[in-house]
mmCIF file of C-alpha atoms in Angstrom:
data_model
loop_
_atom_site.group_PDB
_atom_site.id
_atom_site.type_symbol
_atom_site.label_atom_id
_atom_site.label_comp_id
_atom_site.label_asym_id
_atom_site.label_seq_id
_atom_site.Cartn_x
_atom_site.Cartn_y
_atom_site.Cartn_z
ATOM 1 C CA UNK A 183 85.898 19.374 -153.661
ATOM 2 C CA UNK A 184 82.414 20.694 -152.967
ATOM 3 C CA UNK A 185 81.067 23.501 -155.138
ATOM 4 C CA UNK A 186 79.425 26.247 -153.082
ATOM 5 C CA UNK A 187 76.243 27.616 -154.639
ATOM 6 C CA UNK A 188 75.778 31.336 -154.355
ATOM 7 C CA UNK A 189 72.781 32.406 -152.358
ATOM 8 C CA UNK A 190 70.221 33.676 -154.838
ATOM 9 C CA UNK A 191 66.428 33.704 -154.952
ATOM 10 C CA UNK A 192 66.463 30.599 -157.132
ATOM 11 C CA UNK A 193 65.881 26.957 -156.360
ATOM 12 C CA UNK A 194 68.800 24.539 -156.266
ATOM 13 C CA UNK A 195 67.982 22.958 -159.613
ATOM 14 C CA UNK A 196 68.308 26.313 -161.391
ATOM 15 C CA UNK A 197 71.526 27.095 -159.530
ATOM 16 C CA UNK A 198 73.070 23.730 -160.423
ATOM 17 C CA UNK A 199 71.910 24.037 -164.046
ATOM 18 C CA UNK A 200 73.360 27.552 -164.330
ATOM 19 C CA UNK A 201 76.643 26.455 -162.758
ATOM 20 C CA UNK A 202 77.081 23.461 -165.079
ATOM 21 C CA UNK A 203 76.014 25.543 -168.078
ATOM 22 C CA UNK A 204 78.657 28.138 -167.295
ATOM 23 C CA UNK A 205 81.335 25.478 -166.966
ATOM 24 C CA UNK A 206 80.375 24.165 -170.404
ATOM 25 C CA UNK A 207 80.369 27.652 -171.932
ATOM 26 C CA UNK A 208 83.766 28.323 -170.335
ATOM 27 C CA UNK A 209 85.044 25.046 -171.872
ATOM 28 C CA UNK A 210 85.738 23.395 -168.518
ATOM 29 C CA UNK A 211 83.863 20.483 -170.079
ATOM 30 C CA UNK A 212 84.654 20.075 -173.774
ATOM 31 C CA UNK A 213 82.446 18.822 -176.598
ATOM 32 C CA UNK A 214 82.298 15.032 -176.496
ATOM 33 C CA UNK A 215 83.372 14.919 -172.863
ATOM 34 C CA UNK A 216 81.302 13.140 -170.217
ATOM 35 C CA UNK A 217 80.099 15.151 -167.251
ATOM 36 C CA UNK A 218 80.755 13.641 -163.805
ATOM 37 C CA UNK A 219 78.189 11.062 -162.713
ATOM 38 C CA UNK A 220 74.919 12.217 -161.178
ATOM 39 C CA UNK A 221 76.072 10.804 -157.852
ATOM 40 C CA UNK A 222 79.367 12.698 -158.006
ATOM 41 C CA UNK A 223 77.626 15.953 -158.948
ATOM 42 C CA UNK A 224 75.056 15.501 -156.176
ATOM 43 C CA UNK A 225 77.913 15.275 -153.690
ATOM 44 C CA UNK A 226 79.790 18.179 -155.280
ATOM 45 C CA UNK A 227 76.794 20.513 -155.119
ATOM 46 C CA UNK A 228 75.378 19.028 -151.917
ATOM 47 C CA UNK A 229 71.985 18.366 -153.508
ATOM 48 C CA UNK A 230 69.822 15.332 -154.216
ATOM 49 C CA UNK A 231 70.303 13.133 -157.329
ATOM 50 C CA UNK A 232 66.842 14.239 -158.429
ATOM 51 C CA UNK A 233 68.076 17.839 -158.501
ATOM 52 C CA UNK A 234 70.933 16.797 -160.799
ATOM 53 C CA UNK A 235 68.536 14.893 -163.084
ATOM 54 C CA UNK A 236 66.320 17.970 -163.410
ATOM 55 C CA UNK A 237 69.344 20.157 -164.112
ATOM 56 C CA UNK A 238 70.395 17.696 -166.838
ATOM 57 C CA UNK A 239 66.935 18.031 -168.429
ATOM 58 C CA UNK A 240 67.355 21.801 -168.584
ATOM 59 C CA UNK A 241 70.800 21.540 -170.172
ATOM 60 C CA UNK A 242 69.522 18.909 -172.605
ATOM 61 C CA UNK A 243 66.663 21.197 -173.652
ATOM 62 C CA UNK A 244 69.204 23.909 -174.432
ATOM 63 C CA UNK A 245 71.139 21.483 -176.615
ATOM 64 C CA UNK A 246 74.254 21.630 -174.445
ATOM 65 C CA UNK A 247 74.269 17.962 -173.384
ATOM 66 C CA UNK A 248 72.792 14.604 -174.292
ATOM 67 C CA UNK A 249 71.796 12.072 -171.634
ATOM 68 C CA UNK A 250 72.045 8.352 -172.351
ATOM 69 C CA UNK A 251 69.871 5.608 -170.890
ATOM 70 C CA UNK A 252 72.701 4.921 -168.478
ATOM 71 C CA UNK A 253 72.113 8.452 -167.164
ATOM 72 C CA UNK A 254 75.522 9.618 -168.363
ATOM 73 C CA UNK A 255 75.632 13.120 -169.785
ATOM 74 C CA UNK A 256 77.888 14.049 -172.685
ATOM 75 C CA UNK A 257 78.587 17.604 -173.864
ATOM 76 C CA UNK A 258 77.059 18.175 -177.304
ATOM 77 C CA UNK A 259 77.738 21.892 -177.639
ATOM 78 C CA UNK A 260 79.732 24.593 -175.885
ATOM 79 C CA UNK A 261 77.496 27.476 -176.935
ATOM 80 C CA UNK A 262 73.821 28.408 -176.837
ATOM 81 C CA UNK A 263 73.311 28.758 -180.588
ATOM 82 C CA UNK A 264 71.139 25.634 -180.702
ATOM 83 C CA UNK A 265 68.495 26.910 -178.304
ATOM 84 C CA UNK A 266 68.433 30.303 -180.011
ATOM 85 C CA UNK A 267 68.019 28.705 -183.424
ATOM 86 C CA UNK A 268 65.222 26.446 -182.157
ATOM 87 C CA UNK A 269 63.420 29.343 -180.514
ATOM 88 C CA UNK A 270 63.962 31.508 -183.572
ATOM 89 C CA UNK A 271 62.546 28.874 -185.922
ATOM 90 C CA UNK A 272 59.481 28.506 -183.741
ATOM 91 C CA UNK A 273 58.946 32.206 -183.249
ATOM 92 C CA UNK A 274 59.519 33.491 -186.746
ATOM 93 C CA UNK A 275 57.218 30.897 -188.293
ATOM 94 C CA UNK A 276 54.341 32.736 -186.614
ATOM 95 C CA UNK A 277 52.783 36.145 -187.079
ATOM 96 C CA UNK A 278 51.684 36.306 -183.463
ATOM 97 C CA UNK A 279 53.428 35.654 -180.174
ATOM 98 C CA UNK A 280 52.279 34.252 -176.866
ATOM 99 C CA UNK A 281 53.381 35.699 -173.553
ATOM 100 C CA UNK A 282 55.104 32.392 -172.770
ATOM 101 C CA UNK A 283 57.161 32.591 -175.961
ATOM 102 C CA UNK A 284 58.209 36.147 -175.152
ATOM 103 C CA UNK A 285 59.227 34.998 -171.669
ATOM 104 C CA UNK A 286 61.348 32.271 -173.263
ATOM 105 C CA UNK A 287 62.899 34.856 -175.558
ATOM 106 C CA UNK A 288 63.886 37.015 -172.586
ATOM 107 C CA UNK A 289 65.419 34.035 -170.803
ATOM 108 C CA UNK A 290 67.481 33.196 -173.886
ATOM 109 C CA UNK A 291 68.559 36.806 -174.180
ATOM 110 C CA UNK A 292 69.676 36.838 -170.538
ATOM 111 C CA UNK A 293 71.886 33.783 -171.020
ATOM 112 C CA UNK A 294 73.393 35.100 -174.226
ATOM 113 C CA UNK A 295 74.001 38.628 -172.980
ATOM 114 C CA UNK A 296 75.668 37.496 -169.753
ATOM 115 C CA UNK A 297 77.992 35.291 -171.803
ATOM 116 C CA UNK A 298 78.704 38.099 -174.295
ATOM 117 C CA UNK A 299 79.373 40.649 -171.529
ATOM 118 C CA UNK A 300 81.741 38.239 -169.793
ATOM 119 C CA UNK A 301 83.716 37.693 -172.989
ATOM 120 C CA UNK A 302 83.718 41.403 -173.792
ATOM 121 C CA UNK A 303 85.245 42.262 -170.412
ATOM 122 C CA UNK A 304 88.114 39.887 -171.253
ATOM 123 C CA UNK A 305 88.609 41.132 -174.805
ATOM 124 C CA UNK A 306 91.824 43.138 -175.284
ATOM 125 C CA UNK A 307 90.104 45.057 -178.116
ATOM 126 C CA UNK A 308 86.997 45.999 -176.120
ATOM 127 C CA UNK A 309 87.777 49.746 -176.163
ATOM 128 C CA UNK A 310 85.859 50.300 -179.427
ATOM 129 C CA UNK A 311 82.678 48.695 -178.100
ATOM 130 C CA UNK A 312 83.114 50.489 -174.761
ATOM 131 C CA UNK A 313 83.325 53.823 -176.614
ATOM 132 C CA UNK A 314 80.029 53.104 -178.379
ATOM 133 C CA UNK A 315 78.394 52.021 -175.108
ATOM 134 C CA UNK A 316 79.374 55.334 -173.526
ATOM 135 C CA UNK A 317 77.869 57.170 -176.498
ATOM 136 C CA UNK A 318 74.546 55.385 -175.931
ATOM 137 C CA UNK A 319 74.671 56.251 -172.239
ATOM 138 C CA UNK A 320 75.278 59.922 -173.017
ATOM 139 C CA UNK A 321 72.212 59.957 -175.263
ATOM 140 C CA UNK A 322 70.134 58.316 -172.531
ATOM 141 C CA UNK A 323 71.377 60.867 -169.995
ATOM 142 C CA UNK A 324 70.365 63.690 -172.324
ATOM 143 C CA UNK A 325 66.885 62.197 -172.745
ATOM 144 C CA UNK A 326 66.483 61.730 -168.986
ATOM 145 C CA UNK A 327 67.437 65.371 -168.452
ATOM 146 C CA UNK A 328 64.848 66.371 -171.069
ATOM 147 C CA UNK A 329 62.176 64.159 -169.505
ATOM 148 C CA UNK A 330 62.814 65.633 -166.048
ATOM 149 C CA UNK A 331 61.990 69.069 -167.426
ATOM 150 C CA UNK A 332 59.095 68.138 -169.699
ATOM 151 C CA UNK A 333 57.786 64.594 -170.048
ATOM 152 C CA UNK A 334 57.268 63.452 -173.613
ATOM 153 C CA UNK A 335 56.168 60.004 -174.734
ATOM 154 C CA UNK A 336 58.250 60.379 -177.884
ATOM 155 C CA UNK A 337 61.362 61.047 -175.800
ATOM 156 C CA UNK A 338 60.503 58.091 -173.579
ATOM 157 C CA UNK A 339 60.153 55.819 -176.609
ATOM 158 C CA UNK A 340 63.458 57.116 -177.968
ATOM 159 C CA UNK A 341 65.094 56.239 -174.638
ATOM 160 C CA UNK A 342 63.797 52.686 -174.963
ATOM 161 C CA UNK A 343 65.119 52.366 -178.495
ATOM 162 C CA UNK A 344 68.570 53.430 -177.299
ATOM 163 C CA UNK A 345 68.166 51.082 -174.345
ATOM 164 C CA UNK A 346 67.739 48.235 -176.814
ATOM 165 C CA UNK A 347 70.739 49.421 -178.852
ATOM 166 C CA UNK A 348 72.904 49.480 -175.701
ATOM 167 C CA UNK A 349 72.182 45.814 -174.980
ATOM 168 C CA UNK A 350 72.516 44.951 -178.659
ATOM 169 C CA UNK A 351 76.045 46.388 -178.722
ATOM 170 C CA UNK A 352 77.017 43.976 -175.964
ATOM 171 C CA UNK A 353 75.397 41.098 -177.832
ATOM 172 C CA UNK A 354 77.109 41.984 -181.127
ATOM 173 C CA UNK A 355 80.519 42.022 -179.464
ATOM 174 C CA UNK A 356 80.535 38.202 -179.657
ATOM 175 C CA UNK A 357 81.229 38.476 -183.423
ATOM 176 C CA UNK A 358 79.050 35.428 -184.089
ATOM 177 C CA UNK A 359 77.475 36.117 -187.500
ATOM 178 C CA UNK A 360 74.725 33.509 -187.146
ATOM 179 C CA UNK A 361 73.792 34.582 -183.635
ATOM 180 C CA UNK A 362 73.828 38.275 -184.536
ATOM 181 C CA UNK A 363 71.543 37.599 -187.507
ATOM 182 C CA UNK A 364 69.084 35.814 -185.244
ATOM 183 C CA UNK A 365 69.227 38.662 -182.724
ATOM 184 C CA UNK A 366 68.487 41.104 -185.542
ATOM 185 C CA UNK A 367 65.342 39.105 -186.337
ATOM 186 C CA UNK A 368 64.400 39.257 -182.662
ATOM 187 C CA UNK A 369 64.636 43.061 -182.633
ATOM 188 C CA UNK A 370 60.909 43.855 -183.137
ATOM 189 C CA UNK A 371 59.944 41.431 -180.369
ATOM 190 C CA UNK A 372 62.467 42.826 -177.898
ATOM 191 C CA UNK A 373 61.381 46.375 -178.728
ATOM 192 C CA UNK A 374 57.768 45.290 -178.281
ATOM 193 C CA UNK A 375 58.611 44.116 -174.758
ATOM 194 C CA UNK A 376 60.485 47.315 -173.880
ATOM 195 C CA UNK A 377 57.660 49.517 -175.151
ATOM 196 C CA UNK A 378 55.081 47.597 -173.101
ATOM 197 C CA UNK A 379 56.904 48.181 -169.806
ATOM 198 C CA UNK A 380 56.080 51.439 -168.030
ATOM 199 C CA UNK A 381 59.035 53.113 -166.320
ATOM 200 C CA UNK A 382 59.071 56.387 -164.416
ATOM 201 C CA UNK A 383 61.669 59.052 -165.135
ATOM 202 C CA UNK A 384 63.515 58.302 -161.847
ATOM 203 C CA UNK A 385 63.619 54.627 -162.893
ATOM 204 C CA UNK A 386 65.072 55.579 -166.274
ATOM 205 C CA UNK A 387 67.672 57.698 -164.502
ATOM 206 C CA UNK A 388 68.654 54.818 -162.204
ATOM 207 C CA UNK A 389 68.856 52.497 -165.205
ATOM 208 C CA UNK A 390 71.200 54.916 -166.986
ATOM 209 C CA UNK A 391 73.436 55.092 -163.912
ATOM 210 C CA UNK A 392 73.466 51.288 -163.747
ATOM 211 C CA UNK A 393 74.496 51.123 -167.414
ATOM 212 C CA UNK A 394 77.354 53.552 -166.802
ATOM 213 C CA UNK A 395 78.526 51.426 -163.874
ATOM 214 C CA UNK A 396 78.324 48.310 -166.067
ATOM 215 C CA UNK A 397 80.278 49.961 -168.876
ATOM 216 C CA UNK A 398 82.963 51.156 -166.467
ATOM 217 C CA UNK A 399 83.268 47.583 -165.201
ATOM 218 C CA UNK A 400 83.603 46.248 -168.765
ATOM 219 C CA UNK A 401 86.200 48.922 -169.481
ATOM 220 C CA UNK A 402 88.256 47.995 -166.399
ATOM 221 C CA UNK A 403 87.962 44.257 -167.114
ATOM 222 C CA UNK A 404 86.185 43.445 -163.848
ATOM 223 C CA UNK A 405 84.576 40.272 -165.196
ATOM 224 C CA UNK A 406 82.846 39.102 -162.005
ATOM 225 C CA UNK A 407 81.174 42.469 -161.523
ATOM 226 C CA UNK A 408 80.243 42.647 -165.217
ATOM 227 C CA UNK A 409 78.476 39.278 -164.991
ATOM 228 C CA UNK A 410 76.614 40.284 -161.818
ATOM 229 C CA UNK A 411 75.500 43.656 -163.219
ATOM 230 C CA UNK A 412 74.423 42.206 -166.579
ATOM 231 C CA UNK A 413 72.450 39.450 -164.867
ATOM 232 C CA UNK A 414 70.784 41.990 -162.560
ATOM 233 C CA UNK A 415 69.867 44.267 -165.457
ATOM 234 C CA UNK A 416 68.403 41.560 -167.696
ATOM 235 C CA UNK A 417 66.629 39.766 -164.849
ATOM 236 C CA UNK A 418 64.975 43.025 -163.809
ATOM 237 C CA UNK A 419 63.561 43.391 -167.334
ATOM 238 C CA UNK A 420 62.302 39.805 -167.260
ATOM 239 C CA UNK A 421 60.582 40.381 -163.916
ATOM 240 C CA UNK A 422 58.920 43.583 -165.108
ATOM 241 C CA UNK A 423 57.634 41.855 -168.219
ATOM 242 C CA UNK A 424 56.231 38.984 -166.150
ATOM 243 C CA UNK A 425 54.130 41.530 -164.231
ATOM 244 C CA UNK A 426 52.416 42.749 -167.394
ATOM 245 C CA UNK A 427 48.796 41.774 -167.795
ATOM 246 C CA UNK A 428 49.087 40.284 -171.265
ATOM 247 C CA UNK A 429 46.867 37.507 -172.610
ATOM 248 C CA UNK A 430 48.432 34.062 -172.635
ATOM 249 C CA UNK A 431 47.055 33.317 -176.073
ATOM 250 C CA UNK A 432 48.768 34.580 -179.202
ATOM 251 C CA UNK A 433 48.624 38.293 -179.799
ATOM 252 C CA UNK A 434 49.911 40.591 -182.552
ATOM 253 C CA UNK A 435 52.995 42.759 -182.086
ATOM 254 C CA UNK A 436 51.306 46.076 -181.571
#
């Protein structure tokens, strides 16, 4: 059976890597289990063997699989804790951050938040988190209304802090103590990124509407839509950060 890749502005290697990663995270391939051969996967995804090899390298970097000399891939982990811990160890051993490291941080956050949002939409006890998400949205709506009348940088900064808290609520819903501790340590760096990005009041208003739509989807248990909306939201942040004219060398968080 051939797997159909969704049409996205990504190359095939990234699409294959994301697809296999999701299957591992969803436990379609268990820890200790061999993935299909590169040849079989190339046929399944209708791509070249080289594409599969490159996808394997990405998954290996994230600690999800190990690849033997015989080119067989075995599942080492069914979560992304390893890559977060490695990134965290590298990042928090420094006082300064490079733009590349911040980009890596955002990519990790995207993967983790999409996974957390997916699981939250399937959680029978999600109503408590959903209630708190709505509370954050209401605060953002109030700030947008205030900003439309009289722009204030303080109000704009407060919006961004609540923006961070909204995403953090989704992340914390995974109930992974280790992961949540790491995310707490990442807080100043994520806030640094948010504060660096300039957004107009109409953009903040659209973002708030998008968050309400996302929360409604989580509340109704529409998992496919939740994944799509979360990916869109986090990818948009990544793209905006990539546009910033920041030095590539290390710089202080200020």
